[in-house]
XYZ file of C-alpha atoms in Angstrom:
602
model
C -38.271 -40.170 -11.589
C -38.141 -43.748 -13.148
C -41.365 -44.484 -12.117
C -43.074 -41.527 -13.208
C -40.719 -42.044 -16.680
C -42.690 -45.551 -17.206
C -46.312 -44.146 -16.888
C -45.145 -41.946 -18.796
C -44.359 -43.828 -21.805
C -46.768 -46.143 -20.846
C -49.826 -43.621 -21.940
C -47.894 -42.465 -24.866
C -47.198 -46.276 -26.788
C -46.343 -45.018 -29.625
C -43.033 -44.545 -31.882
C -41.204 -41.236 -32.657
C -41.648 -41.810 -36.471
C -46.029 -41.304 -35.744
C -44.909 -38.161 -34.548
C -42.294 -37.350 -37.681
C -38.828 -38.566 -36.411
C -36.373 -41.005 -37.976
C -33.336 -42.080 -36.422
C -30.929 -44.581 -37.133
C -29.023 -45.116 -33.915
C -28.899 -44.626 -30.300
C -26.930 -42.045 -30.023
C -30.306 -40.476 -32.202
C -32.625 -41.247 -29.540
C -29.988 -39.868 -26.875
C -29.496 -36.667 -28.715
C -33.682 -35.898 -28.787
C -33.657 -37.044 -25.316
C -31.344 -34.212 -23.761
C -32.707 -31.093 -26.233
C -31.045 -31.953 -29.603
C -34.504 -32.964 -31.327
C -36.991 -30.717 -32.672
C -39.705 -28.996 -30.790
C -42.080 -30.994 -31.027
C -39.847 -34.429 -30.248
C -38.820 -32.232 -26.803
C -42.034 -31.790 -26.179
C -43.778 -35.040 -26.147
C -40.840 -36.896 -24.460
C -41.027 -34.443 -21.510
C -44.094 -34.664 -21.305
C -45.409 -31.931 -23.276
C -44.083 -29.620 -20.920
C -40.744 -28.765 -21.483
C -40.322 -26.440 -17.621
C -37.721 -29.158 -16.640
C -36.076 -30.424 -19.506
C -32.617 -30.578 -17.648
C -33.935 -32.967 -15.549
C -35.789 -35.984 -17.172
C -32.576 -35.307 -19.387
C -30.737 -36.512 -16.990
C -32.781 -39.194 -15.635
C -33.035 -40.565 -19.873
C -29.654 -40.262 -21.013
C -28.748 -42.683 -18.177
C -29.421 -46.080 -19.848
C -27.289 -44.830 -22.018
C -24.084 -43.624 -19.285
C -21.509 -46.103 -18.281
C -22.857 -48.765 -16.454
C -20.193 -47.645 -13.095
C -20.471 -44.428 -12.745
C -24.150 -42.118 -13.308
C -24.558 -37.676 -14.232
C -23.987 -38.226 -10.089
C -20.402 -39.340 -10.229
C -20.296 -42.966 -8.799
C -23.860 -44.762 -8.740
C -24.876 -45.381 -4.668
C -24.215 -49.323 -4.567
C -20.480 -48.689 -6.248
C -19.567 -46.122 -3.826
C -18.508 -48.421 -0.417
C -16.524 -50.234 -3.141
C -14.271 -47.704 -4.722
C -10.959 -46.657 -3.858
C -8.865 -43.899 -4.674
C -6.655 -44.958 -6.953
C -9.983 -45.830 -8.908
C -10.800 -41.909 -8.882
C -7.125 -41.033 -9.842
C -7.656 -43.717 -12.959
C -10.401 -41.151 -13.919
C -8.150 -37.848 -13.538
C -9.869 -35.496 -16.055
C -13.652 -37.090 -14.843
C -12.187 -36.909 -10.410
C -11.861 -33.079 -11.436
C -13.740 -31.904 -12.762
C -16.578 -33.751 -11.377
C -15.259 -32.207 -7.949
C -15.316 -28.596 -8.964
C -18.958 -28.541 -9.523
C -18.586 -30.470 -6.033
C -20.537 -33.847 -7.428
C -21.831 -35.785 -4.276
C -21.268 -38.890 -4.587
C -17.091 -38.010 -5.668
C -17.066 -36.013 -2.571
C -18.163 -38.377 -0.851
C -16.006 -41.303 -2.307
C -13.212 -38.995 -1.238
C -13.998 -38.187 2.760
C -14.266 -41.721 3.532
C -11.486 -42.213 6.248
C -9.845 -44.339 4.974
C -8.922 -42.377 1.662
C -8.547 -39.229 4.001
C -5.448 -40.645 5.833
C -4.417 -42.010 1.703
C -4.341 -38.515 1.347
C -2.825 -37.187 3.790
C 0.152 -40.198 3.665
C 0.873 -38.888 -0.069
C 2.345 -35.789 0.508
C 3.845 -36.859 3.961
C 5.674 -39.419 2.827
C 9.090 -39.613 0.919
C 9.881 -43.429 0.787
C 13.223 -42.627 2.259
C 16.538 -44.329 -0.231
C 20.300 -43.948 0.063
C 20.210 -43.612 -3.892
C 18.745 -41.917 -6.306
C 16.236 -44.280 -7.752
C 16.702 -46.233 -11.317
C 13.024 -45.568 -12.302
C 13.133 -47.732 -15.340
C 13.647 -50.152 -12.716
C 10.203 -48.908 -11.364
C 7.493 -51.765 -11.322
C 3.840 -49.222 -12.441
C 2.441 -49.405 -9.564
C 5.590 -48.437 -7.504
C 5.519 -45.315 -9.648
C 2.200 -44.685 -9.411
C 2.879 -44.539 -5.108
C 6.073 -42.583 -5.461
C 4.830 -40.107 -8.298
C 1.258 -39.646 -9.347
C -0.473 -40.522 -6.881
C 1.623 -37.871 -4.683
C 1.082 -35.337 -6.832
C -3.254 -35.627 -7.092
C -3.287 -35.737 -3.553
C -1.345 -32.648 -3.117
C -3.385 -30.686 -5.769
C -6.598 -32.116 -3.958
C -5.222 -31.038 -0.633
C -4.111 -27.271 -1.993
C -7.756 -26.596 -3.964
C -9.282 -25.755 -0.458
C -12.080 -27.724 -0.937
C -13.768 -27.814 2.694
C -15.296 -30.846 2.513
C -12.098 -32.705 2.391
C -9.602 -30.876 4.211
C -12.417 -30.588 7.435
C -11.376 -33.968 7.911
C -7.260 -33.914 7.873
C -7.896 -31.338 10.770
C -10.325 -32.317 12.419
C -9.202 -35.024 15.034
C -5.744 -36.119 16.891
C -4.946 -37.921 14.252
C -4.842 -36.762 11.196
C -3.298 -33.934 12.707
C -0.138 -36.338 13.579
C -0.175 -37.783 10.377
C 0.170 -34.041 9.005
C 2.863 -32.477 11.465
C 4.312 -36.252 10.604
C 6.677 -34.972 7.694
C 8.796 -32.262 10.667
C 8.901 -34.157 13.299
C 9.995 -37.602 11.555
C 11.233 -35.795 8.998
C 13.740 -38.153 6.941
C 17.765 -37.630 6.622
C 18.036 -39.828 3.950
C 16.523 -38.465 0.857
C 13.520 -38.472 -1.084
C 12.305 -40.981 -3.672
C 10.658 -38.560 -5.267
C 12.743 -34.607 -4.836
C 9.135 -32.189 -5.069
C 7.579 -34.555 -2.226
C 8.799 -31.649 -0.163
C 6.728 -29.240 -1.870
C 3.819 -31.036 -2.396
C 3.870 -31.175 1.963
C 4.876 -27.393 2.256
C 2.086 -26.398 0.137
C -0.313 -28.770 1.296
C 0.153 -27.724 5.134
C 0.425 -24.068 3.926
C -3.423 -24.564 2.983
C -4.771 -26.714 6.393
C -2.507 -23.716 8.409
C -4.335 -21.579 6.127
C -7.673 -22.808 6.522
C -7.883 -24.284 9.875
C -4.759 -22.190 11.735
C -6.865 -22.231 15.579
C -7.288 -26.422 15.559
C -4.062 -26.962 14.218
C -1.632 -24.407 16.553
C -3.422 -26.052 19.320
C -2.390 -29.283 18.529
C 0.873 -27.985 17.904
C 0.669 -26.545 21.119
C -0.314 -29.080 23.576
C 1.343 -32.586 21.753
C 4.123 -31.479 19.775
C 5.787 -27.845 21.260
C 8.878 -27.734 20.886
C 10.498 -31.056 18.653
C 7.948 -29.230 14.918
C 10.124 -25.835 15.375
C 13.498 -27.497 16.845
C 12.921 -30.141 13.695
C 11.808 -26.645 11.271
C 14.733 -24.787 12.194
C 17.225 -27.742 11.745
C 15.754 -28.301 8.435
C 15.737 -24.661 7.947
C 17.445 -25.484 4.749
C 14.024 -27.222 2.868
C 12.822 -25.152 0.382
C 9.923 -22.402 2.136
C 11.102 -23.619 5.517
C 10.520 -20.082 6.774
C 6.872 -19.169 5.013
C 6.704 -22.414 6.726
C 7.582 -20.794 10.306
C 5.456 -17.052 9.157
C 2.263 -19.132 8.448
C 2.390 -21.106 11.927
C 2.840 -17.729 13.427
C -0.191 -16.074 11.622
C 0.976 -14.503 9.453
C 0.745 -13.743 5.177
C 3.105 -15.253 3.467
C 4.298 -13.067 -0.135
C 2.960 -14.138 -2.441
C -0.846 -13.237 -0.565
C 0.766 -9.964 0.267
C 2.374 -9.106 -3.230
C -1.798 -9.738 -4.276
C -3.590 -8.181 -2.509
C -0.929 -5.196 -3.209
C -2.016 -5.947 -6.548
C -5.605 -5.683 -6.322
C -5.123 -2.127 -4.515
C -3.497 -1.013 -7.085
C -5.650 -1.260 -9.915
C -7.877 0.188 -7.308
C -10.196 -2.399 -7.556
C -13.701 -1.326 -5.863
C -14.495 -5.003 -5.314
C -11.417 -6.560 -3.487
C -11.791 -5.897 0.421
C -8.562 -7.667 3.504
C -10.686 -10.542 4.824
C -11.859 -9.537 8.951
C -10.845 -12.022 10.740
C -12.461 -13.341 13.657
C -11.622 -12.632 17.429
C -11.100 -16.040 17.994
C -8.376 -16.733 15.444
C -6.718 -13.198 15.781
C -6.631 -14.425 19.874
C -5.306 -17.572 18.635
C -2.248 -16.399 16.490
C -1.198 -13.777 19.430
C -1.440 -16.895 21.916
C 1.335 -18.682 19.031
C 3.100 -15.732 19.101
C 3.704 -15.435 22.911
C 4.308 -18.996 22.972
C 7.254 -19.772 20.388
C 8.956 -17.394 22.713
C 7.606 -18.599 26.210
C 9.579 -21.165 28.292
C 8.009 -24.216 26.783
C 9.280 -23.519 23.604
C 11.735 -20.583 22.900
C 12.472 -20.145 18.345
C 15.074 -17.520 19.515
C 16.855 -20.025 21.540
C 16.725 -22.497 19.116
C 17.844 -20.364 16.169
C 20.806 -19.506 18.478
C 22.494 -22.328 18.888
C 21.278 -24.025 15.331
C 23.839 -21.103 14.062
C 26.073 -22.292 16.987
C 26.822 -25.638 16.022
C 24.647 -26.201 12.148
C 22.982 -29.056 11.444
C 25.123 -30.644 7.997
C 22.770 -32.452 6.037
C 24.906 -35.625 4.552
C 22.419 -36.757 2.221
C 22.796 -33.656 -0.410
C 24.850 -32.905 -2.707
C 26.900 -29.883 -1.072
C 26.485 -30.643 2.337
C 27.373 -27.007 3.559
C 25.612 -25.272 0.840
C 22.216 -26.360 2.394
C 24.235 -24.997 5.200
C 24.633 -20.939 4.017
C 20.969 -21.877 2.426
C 19.230 -22.962 6.040
C 21.199 -19.283 7.316
C 19.259 -17.032 4.783
C 15.871 -18.345 5.756
C 16.569 -17.942 9.402
C 17.450 -14.654 8.547
C 15.063 -14.387 6.116
C 12.018 -14.928 8.801
C 13.733 -13.444 11.827
C 13.728 -10.270 8.881
C 10.378 -10.933 7.909
C 8.295 -11.092 11.829
C 11.019 -7.687 12.414
C 8.539 -5.573 9.829
C 5.251 -7.261 10.913
C 3.221 -5.300 12.835
C 5.724 -1.908 13.291
C 2.196 -1.345 14.784
C 1.137 -4.382 17.150
C 2.774 -6.142 20.031
C 5.046 -8.462 19.114
C 6.106 -10.231 20.674
C 9.396 -12.075 19.125
C 10.651 -7.767 18.035
C 10.507 -7.740 21.991
C 12.603 -11.153 22.807
C 14.737 -9.865 21.388
C 15.212 -6.027 22.320
C 16.713 -7.595 25.688
C 20.488 -6.749 25.828
C 21.499 -9.984 27.070
C 19.727 -12.014 23.957
C 20.537 -9.324 21.026
C 24.672 -9.662 22.570
C 24.133 -12.993 22.225
C 22.180 -13.593 18.846
C 25.390 -10.907 17.322
C 28.512 -12.662 18.558
C 27.362 -15.375 16.615
C 27.016 -13.464 13.699
C 30.495 -12.003 14.271
C 31.944 -14.644 15.052
C 31.996 -16.440 11.282
C 34.066 -13.196 10.131
C 38.025 -14.381 12.017
C 36.995 -18.015 9.882
C 35.680 -16.635 6.195
C 39.024 -13.460 6.653
C 41.331 -16.068 7.328
C 39.966 -18.181 3.797
C 40.158 -15.463 1.924
C 44.488 -15.320 2.857
C 45.055 -19.405 3.024
C 44.604 -22.082 0.305
C 42.120 -24.844 1.009
C 40.562 -27.873 0.615
C 37.741 -27.543 -1.823
C 35.416 -29.169 0.883
C 36.700 -26.612 3.041
C 36.331 -23.405 0.190
C 32.442 -24.212 0.913
C 32.601 -24.541 4.900
C 34.288 -20.905 4.627
C 31.947 -19.586 1.558
C 28.646 -20.388 4.373
C 30.679 -19.097 6.914
C 30.458 -15.888 4.919
C 26.904 -16.445 3.446
C 26.348 -16.624 7.577
C 27.634 -13.299 8.087
C 25.747 -11.071 4.781
C 21.996 -12.838 6.168
C 23.331 -11.876 9.445
C 24.063 -8.411 8.585
C 21.449 -7.360 6.283
C 19.190 -9.412 9.513
C 20.628 -6.250 11.787
C 20.485 -3.958 9.859
C 16.426 -4.115 9.893
C 16.145 -4.964 12.655
C 17.937 -1.906 14.333
C 17.325 0.833 11.755
C 13.518 -0.427 12.188
C 12.815 -0.980 16.230
C 16.112 0.907 18.081
C 14.717 3.870 16.956
C 11.172 3.319 18.000
C 11.259 2.201 21.032
C 14.343 4.712 21.502
C 16.954 1.856 22.291
C 19.483 4.047 20.739
C 22.288 1.609 23.952
C 21.522 -1.275 21.373
C 23.449 0.194 18.074
C 26.097 1.643 20.633
C 27.421 -1.438 22.422
C 26.303 -2.534 18.611
C 28.965 -1.072 17.289
C 31.457 -0.263 20.180
C 31.924 -4.100 21.033
C 32.490 -5.170 16.889
C 33.213 -2.039 15.149
C 37.110 -3.480 15.072
C 35.609 -6.673 12.663
C 33.819 -4.033 10.973
C 37.242 -2.214 9.438
C 38.901 -6.166 8.955
C 35.184 -6.876 6.715
C 36.327 -3.729 5.066
C 39.786 -4.725 4.189
C 39.110 -7.817 3.482
C 38.918 -9.324 -0.492
C 36.476 -12.165 -1.956
C 37.491 -15.196 -1.644
C 40.425 -15.875 -4.002
C 40.350 -12.295 -5.673
C 44.428 -11.530 -4.012
C 45.882 -12.729 -7.210
C 43.916 -10.998 -9.361
C 44.455 -7.902 -10.514
C 40.895 -7.065 -11.266
C 38.438 -5.451 -8.104
C 36.276 -6.957 -6.564
C 34.074 -5.360 -3.950
C 32.407 -8.685 -2.119
C 28.858 -8.328 -1.101
C 30.759 -9.431 2.751
C 31.632 -5.230 2.516
C 28.804 -3.809 0.358
C 25.980 -4.952 3.177
C 28.676 -3.357 5.950
C 28.978 0.023 3.880
C 25.045 -0.405 3.731
C 24.083 -1.051 7.550
C 26.275 2.140 8.916
C 24.933 4.739 5.563
C 21.161 3.143 7.273
C 21.742 3.005 10.696
C 24.726 6.164 11.719
C 22.397 8.586 10.498
C 19.268 7.211 11.946
C 20.739 6.961 14.995
C 21.669 10.913 14.960
C 24.449 11.104 17.269
C 27.975 12.337 17.591
C 28.870 9.314 19.656
C 28.287 7.097 17.268
C 30.055 9.199 14.609
C 33.045 9.474 17.042
C 32.782 5.569 17.455
C 33.534 4.776 14.546
C 36.588 7.700 13.502
C 38.332 5.993 16.592
C 37.570 2.715 14.787
C 39.330 3.989 11.126
C 35.810 3.085 9.293
C 34.802 6.377 7.085
C 37.965 6.012 5.774
C 37.770 1.968 5.009
C 34.220 3.140 3.598
C 35.921 6.268 1.076
C 38.850 4.218 0.023
C 36.092 1.755 -1.434
C 34.188 4.327 -2.897
C 37.242 6.224 -4.796
C 38.188 1.381 -5.691
C 35.292 0.948 -7.203
C 34.346 3.561 -9.590
C 31.654 1.782 -10.961
C 29.474 0.603 -8.042
C 26.703 2.181 -7.889
C 24.772 1.174 -4.061
C 28.439 1.630 -2.791
C 28.163 4.664 -3.961
C 24.909 5.966 -2.717
C 25.086 4.850 0.474
C 29.013 6.157 1.049
C 27.312 10.052 -0.019
C 24.691 8.795 2.900
C 27.448 8.448 5.724
C 29.548 11.866 4.258
C 26.169 13.603 4.095
C 24.801 12.914 7.618
C 28.748 13.895 9.390
C 28.694 17.191 6.747
C 25.134 18.240 8.112
C 24.774 16.982 11.565
C 27.376 16.787 13.436
C 28.702 19.380 15.817
C 31.927 18.378 16.268
C 35.265 20.068 14.196
C 36.714 16.963 14.761
C 34.591 14.519 13.214
C 34.303 17.366 10.068
C 38.153 17.632 9.574
C 38.973 13.496 10.586
C 36.318 13.559 7.055
C 38.343 16.026 5.207
C 41.907 15.965 6.145
C 44.031 13.330 7.043
C 43.037 10.716 7.708
C 40.466 10.637 5.147
C 42.065 13.439 2.417
C 38.029 13.551 1.438
C 39.091 16.723 -0.632
C 42.046 15.563 -2.228
C 40.483 11.993 -2.644
C 37.802 13.847 -5.041
C 40.556 16.025 -6.882
C 42.635 12.303 -7.786
C 38.979 10.877 -8.647
C 38.020 13.325 -10.930
C 41.281 13.127 -12.654
C 41.334 8.977 -13.548
C 38.108 10.137 -14.672
C 38.963 12.141 -17.407
C 41.801 9.534 -17.842
C 39.286 6.241 -17.897
C 37.506 9.074 -20.893
C 40.867 10.197 -23.207
C 42.032 6.163 -23.134
C 38.083 3.923 -23.343
C 36.700 6.859 -26.022
C 34.363 8.892 -23.635
C 34.066 6.184 -21.054
C 34.846 7.334 -17.977
C 33.746 6.840 -14.585
C 30.380 6.094 -12.994
C 30.913 8.480 -9.206
C 31.367 11.732 -10.604
C 27.555 12.182 -9.922
C 27.933 10.971 -6.657
C 30.731 12.441 -5.968
C 29.176 15.778 -7.546
C 26.520 15.449 -4.534
C 29.586 15.101 -1.700
C 31.100 18.245 -3.319
C 27.733 19.942 -2.522
C 27.717 19.053 1.045
C 31.748 20.198 0.974
C 30.351 23.847 -0.303
C 26.864 23.831 2.306
C 29.398 23.201 5.367
C 32.106 25.448 4.548
C 29.765 28.453 5.093
C 28.765 27.917 8.433
C 31.480 26.741 10.248
C 34.617 28.224 9.962
C 37.224 25.474 10.252
C 35.979 24.366 7.706
C 35.969 27.365 5.627
C 39.452 28.434 6.122
C 40.464 24.161 5.071
C 38.855 24.086 1.995
C 39.560 27.580 0.981
C 43.500 27.157 1.666
C 43.084 23.595 -0.703
C 45.050 24.987 -3.789
C 44.145 22.103 -6.275
C 40.335 21.863 -4.683
C 39.456 25.069 -5.599
C 41.128 24.873 -9.457
C 38.820 20.841 -9.850
C 36.037 23.211 -9.421
C 36.693 26.183 -11.005
C 37.443 22.894 -14.133
C 34.400 20.822 -12.763
C 31.571 23.528 -12.607
C 32.961 24.849 -16.366
C 32.506 21.425 -17.710
C 28.748 20.656 -15.671
C 28.086 23.865 -17.385
C 29.142 23.003 -20.700
C 27.751 19.831 -20.559
C 24.565 21.115 -19.697
C 24.530 23.531 -22.644
C 25.505 20.467 -25.664
C 22.656 18.932 -23.294
C 19.300 21.801 -23.881
C 20.911 22.230 -27.954
C 20.611 18.919 -28.572
């Protein structure tokens, strides 16, 4: 192009003024050359042909550009001398050039030393014993710790194949990528955001190069990587990393797909995965519960003796967060692939494994129950809170696991064993007040009791077995949940769960003893309904018409009792003989009719 331009200038050896163009400075010349002049000027300067104006304009504009850069980013001669830090210094131009896929910029970024620097910036934590004083940092150290890791994270998160493939195409680079997890520092990082940078980066690399990355894990890292991910499970988004490592989509992608489907996007279709990729994901799921690397065994051992991170401000809060992440991971795995092979679920379905996991979850019960009745030091209170969280998250997982998979695999023996072995502990939990609530007049349900009631309300109706209901009768669990129903008149989630339990008995139970246990002694359901209604009326009088919010659920229970009494003679006899309940029914129905008429009039 330069030779053609020189020849063209020689053949057209006269000034711009000769064609009627007046210019005062170089800027106007540049504007004219790039298409800013008249039609005659453009045609003249570009050889009388405006088909290649853009290419010729770039060639002419070069003398007025920076001496270090061309329209192609960096000149060929400068590329060997440009460092990654120099690229970062021109941040705005850099990201624009990356988006436009400027070849010279890509060549500089993909040099081996720069790829290594990119990885190290999102992997190196620069651990310190105490939070660093920013004022004492030199400008170079501040950029190295804060600025450059952010730029590296942005670059690697753009999912650019030309750059990311170099992070995953050899063992040296893969080793450095995983070194953050395999050589995790127990000291605090200088940059608190570095963990988030790393998690997002590794997530992108696993998504784009799953086969290469997982093969390296299975061959070289094995249980060391998985063990550390369980051990340091309190770190943010560690559960999502485990999901990605097993080949599952993370929540954000699922929501994106759901939103696009809900919008009925005609162009949306989930990407079809290759057979090779599907095979690699299935092999990874099988490998992670194999004898070579068994994540379930690691999780159980961790729950028995959790790692306590002393370098964080609140160690036991971090432990509790680790419990939450672990059970979030297990729950998500159990919800995935219901119609596909799921090696983790199959392994958990083994009787001895399930029994061991449940035993660990319920081993925390005695400690946190004792903590609610005794005076503890502040550190011990935090530890008790962590044990309570272990129980809560564990029960939530058991709820999902038994509801989905026990009914699917027809493993009804697992819930039977569970309630026989831990029914007494469930009763203790239902009677345990939240921490520091024993000496207060205000009643509080507590999440630990709510999750137990929700567990019962999902599993018992799902299994539909009188033998299970008989266990609850023998453990006095029905009595406890009905008492909670009336003790907490404004907790809708509790009320709905208790109604499900009562409805299951009144509709499906063929054992008269179970029905009478519910209606008469010791649960006294009908008598409690009368008392609850009277308390509701008193509350309306004292609180200017504000009553108890459980009355809608009481109405549901009443309808179930009426339906049961019409089909079971013993229940009908008991129902008809209760004069107090008959008076309640008469007044309650009249109130409902009056309210209905008022509503229609309004």
